[in-house]
Short mmCIF file of N, CA and C in Angstrom, two decimals:
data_model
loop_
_atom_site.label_atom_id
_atom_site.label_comp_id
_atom_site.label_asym_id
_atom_site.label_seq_id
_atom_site.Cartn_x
_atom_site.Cartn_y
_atom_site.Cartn_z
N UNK A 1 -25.93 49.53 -73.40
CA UNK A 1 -24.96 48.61 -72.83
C UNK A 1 -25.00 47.25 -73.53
N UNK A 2 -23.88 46.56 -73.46
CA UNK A 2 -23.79 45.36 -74.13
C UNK A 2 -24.00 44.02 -73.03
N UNK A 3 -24.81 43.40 -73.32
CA UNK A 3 -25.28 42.21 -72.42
C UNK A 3 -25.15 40.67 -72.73
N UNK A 4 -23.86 40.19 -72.34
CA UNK A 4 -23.61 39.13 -73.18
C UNK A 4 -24.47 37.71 -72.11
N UNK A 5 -24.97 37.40 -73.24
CA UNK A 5 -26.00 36.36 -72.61
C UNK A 5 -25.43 34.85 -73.44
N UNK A 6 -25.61 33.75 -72.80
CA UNK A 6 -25.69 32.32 -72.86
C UNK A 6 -24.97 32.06 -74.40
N UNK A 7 -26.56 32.47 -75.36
CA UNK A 7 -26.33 32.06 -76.57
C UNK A 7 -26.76 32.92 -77.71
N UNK A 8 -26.64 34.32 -76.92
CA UNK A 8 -26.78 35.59 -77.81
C UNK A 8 -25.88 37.22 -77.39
N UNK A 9 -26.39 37.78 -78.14
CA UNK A 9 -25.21 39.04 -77.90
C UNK A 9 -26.30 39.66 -78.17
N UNK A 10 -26.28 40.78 -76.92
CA UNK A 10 -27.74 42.05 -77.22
C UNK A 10 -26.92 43.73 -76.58
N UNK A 11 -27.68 44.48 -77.66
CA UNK A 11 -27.34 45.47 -77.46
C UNK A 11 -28.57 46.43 -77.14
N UNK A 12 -28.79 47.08 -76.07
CA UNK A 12 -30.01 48.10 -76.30
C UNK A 12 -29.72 49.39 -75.99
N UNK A 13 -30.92 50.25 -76.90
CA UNK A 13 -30.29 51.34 -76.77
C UNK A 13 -31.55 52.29 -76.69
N UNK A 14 -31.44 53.47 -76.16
CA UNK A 14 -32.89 54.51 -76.35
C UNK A 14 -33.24 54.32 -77.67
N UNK A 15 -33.99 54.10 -78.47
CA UNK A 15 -34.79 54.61 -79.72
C UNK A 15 -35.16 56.02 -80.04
N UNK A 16 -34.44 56.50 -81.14
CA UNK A 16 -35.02 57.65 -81.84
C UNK A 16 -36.29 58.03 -81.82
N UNK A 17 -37.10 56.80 -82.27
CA UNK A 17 -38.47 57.21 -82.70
C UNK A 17 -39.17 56.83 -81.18
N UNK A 18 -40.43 56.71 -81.64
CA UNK A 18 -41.79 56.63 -80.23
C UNK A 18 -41.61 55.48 -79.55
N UNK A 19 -41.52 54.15 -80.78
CA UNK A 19 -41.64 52.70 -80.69
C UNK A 19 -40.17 51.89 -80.29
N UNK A 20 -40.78 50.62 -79.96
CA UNK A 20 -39.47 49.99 -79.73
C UNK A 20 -39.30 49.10 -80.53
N UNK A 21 -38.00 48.96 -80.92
CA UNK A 21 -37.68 48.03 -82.36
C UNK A 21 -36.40 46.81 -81.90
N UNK A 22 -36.66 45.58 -82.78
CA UNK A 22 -35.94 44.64 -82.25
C UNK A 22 -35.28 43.75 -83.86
N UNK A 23 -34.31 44.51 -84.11
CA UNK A 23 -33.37 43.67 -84.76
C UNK A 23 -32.39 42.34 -84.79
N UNK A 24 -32.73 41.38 -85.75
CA UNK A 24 -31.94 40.00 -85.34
C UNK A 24 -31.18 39.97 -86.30
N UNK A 25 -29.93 39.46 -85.64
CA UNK A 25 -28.67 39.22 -86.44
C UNK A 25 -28.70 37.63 -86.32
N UNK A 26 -28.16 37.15 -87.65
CA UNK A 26 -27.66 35.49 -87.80
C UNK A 26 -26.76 35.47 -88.55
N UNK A 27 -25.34 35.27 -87.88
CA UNK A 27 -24.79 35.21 -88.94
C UNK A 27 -24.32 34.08 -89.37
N UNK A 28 -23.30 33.78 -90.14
CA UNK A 28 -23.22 32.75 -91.23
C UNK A 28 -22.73 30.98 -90.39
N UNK A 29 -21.58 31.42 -89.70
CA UNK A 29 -20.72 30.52 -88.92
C UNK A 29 -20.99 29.15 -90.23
N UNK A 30 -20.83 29.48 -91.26
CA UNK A 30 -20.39 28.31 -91.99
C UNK A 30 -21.46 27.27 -91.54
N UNK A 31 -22.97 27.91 -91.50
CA UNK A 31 -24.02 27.00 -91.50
C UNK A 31 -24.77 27.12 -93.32
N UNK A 32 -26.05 26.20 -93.00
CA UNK A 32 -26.42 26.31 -94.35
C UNK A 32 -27.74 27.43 -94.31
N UNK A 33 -27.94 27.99 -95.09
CA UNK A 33 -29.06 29.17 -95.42
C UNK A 33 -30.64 28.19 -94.17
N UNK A 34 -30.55 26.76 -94.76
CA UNK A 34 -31.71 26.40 -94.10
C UNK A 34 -31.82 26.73 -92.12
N UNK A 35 -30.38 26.46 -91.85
CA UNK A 35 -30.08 26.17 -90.85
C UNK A 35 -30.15 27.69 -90.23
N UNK A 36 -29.86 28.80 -90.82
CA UNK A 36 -29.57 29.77 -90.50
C UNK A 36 -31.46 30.62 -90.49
N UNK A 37 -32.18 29.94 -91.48
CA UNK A 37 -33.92 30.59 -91.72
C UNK A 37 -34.41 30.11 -90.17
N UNK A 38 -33.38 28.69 -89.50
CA UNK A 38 -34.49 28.24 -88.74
C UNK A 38 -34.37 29.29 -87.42
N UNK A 39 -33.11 29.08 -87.45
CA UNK A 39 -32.73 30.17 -86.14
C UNK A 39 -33.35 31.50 -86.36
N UNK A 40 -33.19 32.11 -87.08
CA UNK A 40 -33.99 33.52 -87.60
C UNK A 40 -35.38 33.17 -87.25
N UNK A 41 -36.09 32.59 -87.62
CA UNK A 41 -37.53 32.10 -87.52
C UNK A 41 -38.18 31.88 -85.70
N UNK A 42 -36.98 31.39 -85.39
CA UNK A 42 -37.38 30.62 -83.74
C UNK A 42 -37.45 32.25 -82.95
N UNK A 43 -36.28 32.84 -83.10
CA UNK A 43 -35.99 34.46 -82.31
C UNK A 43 -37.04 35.45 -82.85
N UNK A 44 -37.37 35.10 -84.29
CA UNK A 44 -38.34 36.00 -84.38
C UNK A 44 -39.66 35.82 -83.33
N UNK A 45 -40.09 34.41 -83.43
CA UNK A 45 -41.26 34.43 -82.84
C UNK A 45 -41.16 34.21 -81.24
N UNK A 46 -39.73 33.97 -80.58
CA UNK A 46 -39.86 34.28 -79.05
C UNK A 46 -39.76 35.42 -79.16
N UNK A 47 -39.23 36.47 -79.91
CA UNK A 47 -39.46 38.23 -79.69
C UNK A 47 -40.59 38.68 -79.38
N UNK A 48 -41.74 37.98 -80.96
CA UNK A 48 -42.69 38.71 -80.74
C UNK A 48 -43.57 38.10 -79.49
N UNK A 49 -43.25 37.09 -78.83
CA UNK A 49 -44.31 36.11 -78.15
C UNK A 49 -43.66 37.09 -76.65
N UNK A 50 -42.47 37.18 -76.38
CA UNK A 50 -41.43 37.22 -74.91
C UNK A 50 -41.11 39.16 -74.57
N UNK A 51 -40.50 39.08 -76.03
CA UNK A 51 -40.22 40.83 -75.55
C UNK A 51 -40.85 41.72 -76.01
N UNK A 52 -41.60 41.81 -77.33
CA UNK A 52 -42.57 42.82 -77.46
C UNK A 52 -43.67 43.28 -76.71
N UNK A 53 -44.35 42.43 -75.99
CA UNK A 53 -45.46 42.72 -75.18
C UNK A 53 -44.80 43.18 -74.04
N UNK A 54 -43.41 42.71 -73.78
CA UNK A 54 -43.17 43.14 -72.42
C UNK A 54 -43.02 44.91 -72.59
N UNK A 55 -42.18 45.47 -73.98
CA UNK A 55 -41.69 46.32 -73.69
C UNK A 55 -42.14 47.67 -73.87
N UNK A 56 -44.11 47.15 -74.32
CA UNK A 56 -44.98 48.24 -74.12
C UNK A 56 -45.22 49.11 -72.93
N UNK A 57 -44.61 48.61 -72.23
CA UNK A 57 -45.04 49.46 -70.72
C UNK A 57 -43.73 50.03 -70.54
N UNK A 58 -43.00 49.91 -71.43
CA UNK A 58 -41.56 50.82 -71.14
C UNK A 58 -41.11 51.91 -72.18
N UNK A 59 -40.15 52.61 -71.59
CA UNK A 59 -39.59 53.70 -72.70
C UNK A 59 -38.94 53.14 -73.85
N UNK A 60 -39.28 53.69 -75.27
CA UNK A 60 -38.63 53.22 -76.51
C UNK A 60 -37.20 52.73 -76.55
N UNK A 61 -37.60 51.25 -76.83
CA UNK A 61 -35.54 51.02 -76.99
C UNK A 61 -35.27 50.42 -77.98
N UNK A 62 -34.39 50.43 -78.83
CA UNK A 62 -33.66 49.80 -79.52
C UNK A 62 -33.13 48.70 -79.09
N UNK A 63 -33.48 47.31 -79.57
CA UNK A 63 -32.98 46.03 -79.18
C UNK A 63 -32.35 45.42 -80.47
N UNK A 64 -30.90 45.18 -80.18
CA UNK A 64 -30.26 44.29 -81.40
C UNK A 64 -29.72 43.09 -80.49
N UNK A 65 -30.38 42.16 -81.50
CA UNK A 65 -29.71 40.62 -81.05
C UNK A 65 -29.27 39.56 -82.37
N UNK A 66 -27.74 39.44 -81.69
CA UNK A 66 -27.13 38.77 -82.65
C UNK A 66 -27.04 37.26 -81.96
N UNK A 67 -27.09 36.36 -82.90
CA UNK A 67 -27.28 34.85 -82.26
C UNK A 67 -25.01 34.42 -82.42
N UNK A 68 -25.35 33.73 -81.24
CA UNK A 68 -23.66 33.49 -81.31
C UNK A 68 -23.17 32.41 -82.07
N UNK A 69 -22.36 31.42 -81.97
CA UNK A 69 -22.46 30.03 -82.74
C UNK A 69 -23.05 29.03 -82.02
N UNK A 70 -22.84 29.33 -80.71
CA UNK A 70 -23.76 28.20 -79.59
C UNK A 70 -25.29 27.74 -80.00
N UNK A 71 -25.75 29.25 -80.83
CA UNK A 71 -27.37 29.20 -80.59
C UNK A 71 -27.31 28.31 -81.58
N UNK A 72 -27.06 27.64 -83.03
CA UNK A 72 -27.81 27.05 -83.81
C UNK A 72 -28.12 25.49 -83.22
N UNK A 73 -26.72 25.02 -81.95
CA UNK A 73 -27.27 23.79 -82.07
C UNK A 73 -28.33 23.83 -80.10
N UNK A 74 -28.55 25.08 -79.52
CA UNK A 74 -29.87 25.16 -78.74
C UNK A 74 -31.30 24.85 -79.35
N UNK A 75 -31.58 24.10 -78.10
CA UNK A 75 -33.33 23.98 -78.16
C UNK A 75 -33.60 25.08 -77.95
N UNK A 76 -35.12 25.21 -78.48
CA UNK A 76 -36.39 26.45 -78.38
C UNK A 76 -36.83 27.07 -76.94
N UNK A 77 -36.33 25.81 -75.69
CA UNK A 77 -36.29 26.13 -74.76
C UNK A 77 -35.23 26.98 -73.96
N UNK A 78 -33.53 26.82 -74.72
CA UNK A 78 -32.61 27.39 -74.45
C UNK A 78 -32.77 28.85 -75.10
N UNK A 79 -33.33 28.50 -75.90
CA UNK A 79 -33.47 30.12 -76.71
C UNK A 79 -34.44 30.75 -75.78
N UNK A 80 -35.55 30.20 -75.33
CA UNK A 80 -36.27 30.87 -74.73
C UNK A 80 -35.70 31.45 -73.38
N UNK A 81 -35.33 30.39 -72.85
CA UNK A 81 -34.64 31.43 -71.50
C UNK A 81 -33.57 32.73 -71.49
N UNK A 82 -33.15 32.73 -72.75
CA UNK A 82 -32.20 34.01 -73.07
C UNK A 82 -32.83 35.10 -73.29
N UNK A 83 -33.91 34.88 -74.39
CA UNK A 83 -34.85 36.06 -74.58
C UNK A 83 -35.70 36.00 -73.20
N UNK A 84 -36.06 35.08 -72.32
CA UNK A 84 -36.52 35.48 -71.34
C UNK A 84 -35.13 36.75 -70.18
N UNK A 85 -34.21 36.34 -70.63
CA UNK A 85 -32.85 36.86 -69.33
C UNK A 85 -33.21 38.33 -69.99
N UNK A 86 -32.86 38.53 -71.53
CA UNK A 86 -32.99 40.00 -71.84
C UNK A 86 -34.23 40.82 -71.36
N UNK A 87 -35.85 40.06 -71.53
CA UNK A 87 -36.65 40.81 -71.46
C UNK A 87 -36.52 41.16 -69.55
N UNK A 88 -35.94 40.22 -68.81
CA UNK A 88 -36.33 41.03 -67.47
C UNK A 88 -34.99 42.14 -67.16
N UNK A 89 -33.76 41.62 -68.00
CA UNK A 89 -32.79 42.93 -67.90
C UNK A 89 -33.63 44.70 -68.75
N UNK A 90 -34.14 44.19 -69.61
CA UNK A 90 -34.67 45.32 -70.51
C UNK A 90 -35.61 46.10 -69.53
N UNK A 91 -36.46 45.40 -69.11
CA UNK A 91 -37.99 46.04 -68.31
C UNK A 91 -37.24 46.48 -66.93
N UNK A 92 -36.17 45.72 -66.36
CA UNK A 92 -35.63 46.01 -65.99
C UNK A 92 -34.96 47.13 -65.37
N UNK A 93 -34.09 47.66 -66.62
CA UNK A 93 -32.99 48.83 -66.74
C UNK A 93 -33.87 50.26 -67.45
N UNK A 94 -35.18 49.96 -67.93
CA UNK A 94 -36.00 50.67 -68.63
C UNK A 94 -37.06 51.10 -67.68
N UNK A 95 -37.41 52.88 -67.59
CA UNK A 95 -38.44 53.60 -66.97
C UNK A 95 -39.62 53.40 -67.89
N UNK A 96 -40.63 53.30 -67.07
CA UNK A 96 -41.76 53.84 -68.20
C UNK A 96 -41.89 54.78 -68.81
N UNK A 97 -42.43 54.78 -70.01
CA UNK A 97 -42.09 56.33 -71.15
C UNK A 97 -43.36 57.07 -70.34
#
């Protein structure tokens, strides 16, 4: 299902394989490469800090998150509460494997 959140766009889905995997999209919106590493950089590390640990106790999913144009000019704190909204929809909507 598609879960449109604040200042991201997430898609999850069962996973093929055992594990659960979390893809980030950034796209361009006519920012500069720097501007675009930082955002990439911030989601990477609320993923691994917010939703990876959460989503060991659940069945394998596929997580894609694309950042919208809102996100480049959010604080670390706005970002955080989004990846916080997904991880309790995810653990959520997700049985234990």
């Amino acid at each position: 299902p598609h879960v449109g959140i604040l200042m991201l766009d997430v898609r999850v889905l069962a996973s093929p394989l055992g594990l659960s995997r979390i893809g980030i999209v950034v796209p361009r919106h006519q920012h500069s490469a720097v501007d675009r590493n930082t955002l990439k950089r911030r989601l990477r590390e609320l993923a691994r800090l917010e939703l990876l640990p959460a989503l060991r106790g659940t069945a394998a999913v596929d997580i894609a998150i694309r950042a919208r144009r809102e996100a480049y000019a959010a604080t670390m704190d706005l970002l955080r509460t989004d990846v916080e909204t997904i991880r309790a929809r995810v653990t959520r909507d997700t049985e234990p494997a």
